[in-house]
Amino acid sequence: QVQLVESGGGLVQTGGSLRLSCAASGRTISIYIMNWFRQAPGKPREFVAAITRSGGNTDYADSAKGRFTISRDNAKNTVYLQKNGLKPEDTAVYYCAATDDIMSRIASRMRYWGKGTLVTVSS
């Protein structure tokens, strides 16, 4: 089993930046495609970003393109989400997820999930 723990959330003003971290334990994350999802109050969970096993390819939701950057450090067993130019609509609980399947934006394809970290963007 893989345990995923997100950190780095908090309160930030519009236009500010945060870097979220997802630390894994139990297995190396090098065998997994790593993902970030988010869920705003009253909204379904939505895909944010994904990165392939060696970091050679990434995928971003339209809402994240140009503002968010996903990266990974397999030696540290950690994946990151750098978030710049934050907007109030980015307010959500952000979840780290892992899959050993194919690259996918579908939440049900993820094998492991963290418990989430809350990001609140104030205006």
mmCIF file of C-alpha atoms in Angstrom:
data_model
loop_
_atom_site.group_PDB
_atom_site.id
_atom_site.type_symbol
_atom_site.label_atom_id
_atom_site.label_comp_id
_atom_site.label_asym_id
_atom_site.label_seq_id
_atom_site.Cartn_x
_atom_site.Cartn_y
_atom_site.Cartn_z
ATOM 1 C CA GLN A 1 0.000 0.000 0.000
ATOM 2 C CA VAL A 2 1.020 3.574 -0.669
ATOM 3 C CA GLN A 3 0.263 6.383 1.735
ATOM 4 C CA LEU A 4 0.086 9.908 0.356
ATOM 5 C CA VAL A 5 0.193 13.016 2.530
ATOM 6 C CA GLU A 6 -0.378 16.476 1.098
ATOM 7 C CA SER A 7 0.953 19.665 2.636
ATOM 8 C CA GLY A 8 1.481 23.307 1.761
ATOM 9 C CA GLY A 9 -2.088 24.512 1.702
ATOM 10 C CA GLY A 10 -3.214 27.648 3.428
ATOM 11 C CA LEU A 11 -4.656 31.096 2.945
ATOM 12 C CA VAL A 12 -3.286 33.272 0.168
ATOM 13 C CA GLN A 13 -4.432 36.455 -1.535
ATOM 14 C CA THR A 14 -5.476 36.657 -5.149
ATOM 15 C CA GLY A 15 -2.374 36.698 -7.332
ATOM 16 C CA GLY A 16 -0.265 34.923 -4.768
ATOM 17 C CA SER A 17 1.568 31.619 -4.969
ATOM 18 C CA LEU A 18 1.707 28.338 -3.111
ATOM 19 C CA ARG A 19 3.636 25.141 -3.538
ATOM 20 C CA LEU A 20 1.828 21.997 -2.546
ATOM 21 C CA SER A 21 3.741 18.850 -1.699
ATOM 22 C CA CYS A 22 2.670 15.230 -1.696
ATOM 23 C CA ALA A 23 4.923 12.908 0.265
ATOM 24 C CA ALA A 24 4.558 9.194 -0.344
ATOM 25 C CA SER A 25 5.499 6.234 1.783
ATOM 26 C CA GLY A 26 5.170 2.487 1.486
ATOM 27 C CA ARG A 27 6.494 2.257 -2.060
ATOM 28 C CA THR A 28 8.547 4.336 -4.418
ATOM 29 C CA ILE A 29 6.419 6.658 -6.504
ATOM 30 C CA SER A 30 8.627 6.036 -9.508
ATOM 31 C CA ILE A 31 6.270 3.311 -10.690
ATOM 32 C CA TYR A 32 3.230 5.581 -10.578
ATOM 33 C CA ILE A 33 1.771 8.343 -12.638
ATOM 34 C CA MET A 34 1.131 11.096 -10.113
ATOM 35 C CA ASN A 35 -1.810 13.462 -10.184
ATOM 36 C CA TRP A 36 -3.416 16.414 -8.486
ATOM 37 C CA PHE A 37 -7.162 16.787 -8.202
ATOM 38 C CA ARG A 38 -9.195 19.385 -6.391
ATOM 39 C CA GLN A 39 -12.661 19.668 -4.949
ATOM 40 C CA ALA A 40 -14.353 22.965 -4.206
ATOM 41 C CA PRO A 41 -17.310 23.188 -1.810
ATOM 42 C CA GLY A 42 -20.424 21.824 -3.450
ATOM 43 C CA LYS A 43 -18.525 20.820 -6.576
ATOM 44 C CA PRO A 44 -17.352 17.450 -7.907
ATOM 45 C CA ARG A 45 -13.740 16.466 -7.708
ATOM 46 C CA GLU A 46 -11.884 17.645 -10.797
ATOM 47 C CA PHE A 47 -8.582 16.897 -12.432
ATOM 48 C CA VAL A 48 -5.821 19.484 -12.143
ATOM 49 C CA ALA A 49 -2.539 18.010 -13.363
ATOM 50 C CA ALA A 50 -0.629 14.791 -13.968
ATOM 51 C CA ILE A 51 2.975 13.796 -14.501
ATOM 52 C CA THR A 52 4.423 10.611 -15.929
ATOM 53 C CA ARG A 53 6.688 8.223 -14.068
ATOM 54 C CA SER A 54 9.982 9.843 -14.998
ATOM 55 C CA GLY A 55 8.552 13.334 -15.329
ATOM 56 C CA GLY A 56 8.913 13.432 -19.082
ATOM 57 C CA ASN A 57 5.328 14.338 -19.840
ATOM 58 C CA THR A 58 2.649 16.388 -18.110
ATOM 59 C CA ASP A 59 -1.039 17.069 -18.507
ATOM 60 C CA TYR A 60 -2.967 20.070 -17.210
ATOM 61 C CA ALA A 61 -6.578 21.028 -16.954
ATOM 62 C CA ASP A 62 -7.413 24.201 -18.857
ATOM 63 C CA SER A 63 -7.890 26.009 -15.563
ATOM 64 C CA ALA A 64 -4.323 25.173 -14.562
ATOM 65 C CA LYS A 65 -2.441 25.796 -17.802
ATOM 66 C CA GLY A 66 0.034 28.641 -17.600
ATOM 67 C CA ARG A 67 -0.370 29.039 -13.839
ATOM 68 C CA PHE A 68 0.292 25.659 -12.253
ATOM 69 C CA THR A 69 3.312 23.417 -12.645
ATOM 70 C CA ILE A 70 3.458 19.792 -11.573
ATOM 71 C CA SER A 71 6.829 18.237 -10.862
ATOM 72 C CA ARG A 72 8.239 15.216 -9.104
ATOM 73 C CA ASP A 73 11.342 14.154 -7.268
ATOM 74 C CA ASN A 74 11.341 10.390 -7.199
ATOM 75 C CA ALA A 75 14.451 10.299 -5.003
ATOM 76 C CA LYS A 76 12.488 12.183 -2.338
ATOM 77 C CA ASN A 77 9.308 10.244 -3.086
ATOM 78 C CA THR A 78 7.508 13.547 -3.468
ATOM 79 C CA VAL A 79 5.372 15.279 -6.071
ATOM 80 C CA TYR A 80 4.754 19.026 -6.144
ATOM 81 C CA LEU A 81 2.238 21.471 -7.499
ATOM 82 C CA GLN A 82 3.517 25.012 -7.880
ATOM 83 C CA LYS A 83 0.552 27.355 -8.089
ATOM 84 C CA ASN A 84 1.045 30.929 -9.250
ATOM 85 C CA GLY A 85 -1.403 33.681 -10.035
ATOM 86 C CA LEU A 86 -3.993 32.208 -7.714
ATOM 87 C CA LYS A 87 -7.632 33.156 -8.110
ATOM 88 C CA PRO A 88 -10.577 32.816 -5.720
ATOM 89 C CA GLU A 89 -11.939 30.044 -7.918
ATOM 90 C CA ASP A 90 -8.834 28.008 -7.076
ATOM 91 C CA THR A 91 -10.157 27.640 -3.536
ATOM 92 C CA ALA A 92 -10.547 23.922 -2.927
ATOM 93 C CA VAL A 93 -9.200 20.905 -1.147
ATOM 94 C CA TYR A 94 -6.326 19.638 -3.254
ATOM 95 C CA TYR A 95 -5.714 15.907 -3.400
ATOM 96 C CA CYS A 96 -2.694 13.944 -4.491
ATOM 97 C CA ALA A 97 -3.397 10.684 -6.287
ATOM 98 C CA ALA A 98 -1.417 7.870 -7.852
ATOM 99 C CA THR A 99 -2.157 5.347 -10.558
ATOM 100 C CA ASP A 100 -0.181 2.455 -11.972
ATOM 101 C CA ASP A 101 -2.526 2.327 -14.935
ATOM 102 C CA ILE A 102 -2.413 4.701 -17.884
ATOM 103 C CA MET A 103 -2.401 8.478 -17.803
ATOM 104 C CA SER A 104 -5.948 9.576 -17.148
ATOM 105 C CA ARG A 105 -7.995 12.538 -15.967
ATOM 106 C CA ILE A 106 -10.634 10.239 -14.494
ATOM 107 C CA ALA A 107 -10.656 10.105 -10.714
ATOM 108 C CA SER A 108 -11.859 6.506 -10.591
ATOM 109 C CA ARG A 109 -8.682 5.412 -12.371
ATOM 110 C CA MET A 110 -6.559 6.469 -9.415
ATOM 111 C CA ARG A 111 -5.362 3.730 -7.096
ATOM 112 C CA TYR A 112 -4.221 5.781 -4.092
ATOM 113 C CA TRP A 113 -5.367 9.079 -2.617
ATOM 114 C CA GLY A 114 -4.169 11.454 0.021
ATOM 115 C CA LYS A 115 -6.539 13.104 2.467
ATOM 116 C CA GLY A 116 -6.130 16.533 0.915
ATOM 117 C CA THR A 117 -4.836 19.967 1.822
ATOM 118 C CA LEU A 118 -7.042 23.048 1.841
ATOM 119 C CA VAL A 119 -6.162 26.071 -0.259
ATOM 120 C CA THR A 120 -8.161 29.237 0.286
ATOM 121 C CA VAL A 121 -7.647 32.188 -2.039
ATOM 122 C CA SER A 122 -9.054 35.452 -0.768
ATOM 123 C CA SER A 123 -9.978 38.476 -2.849
#
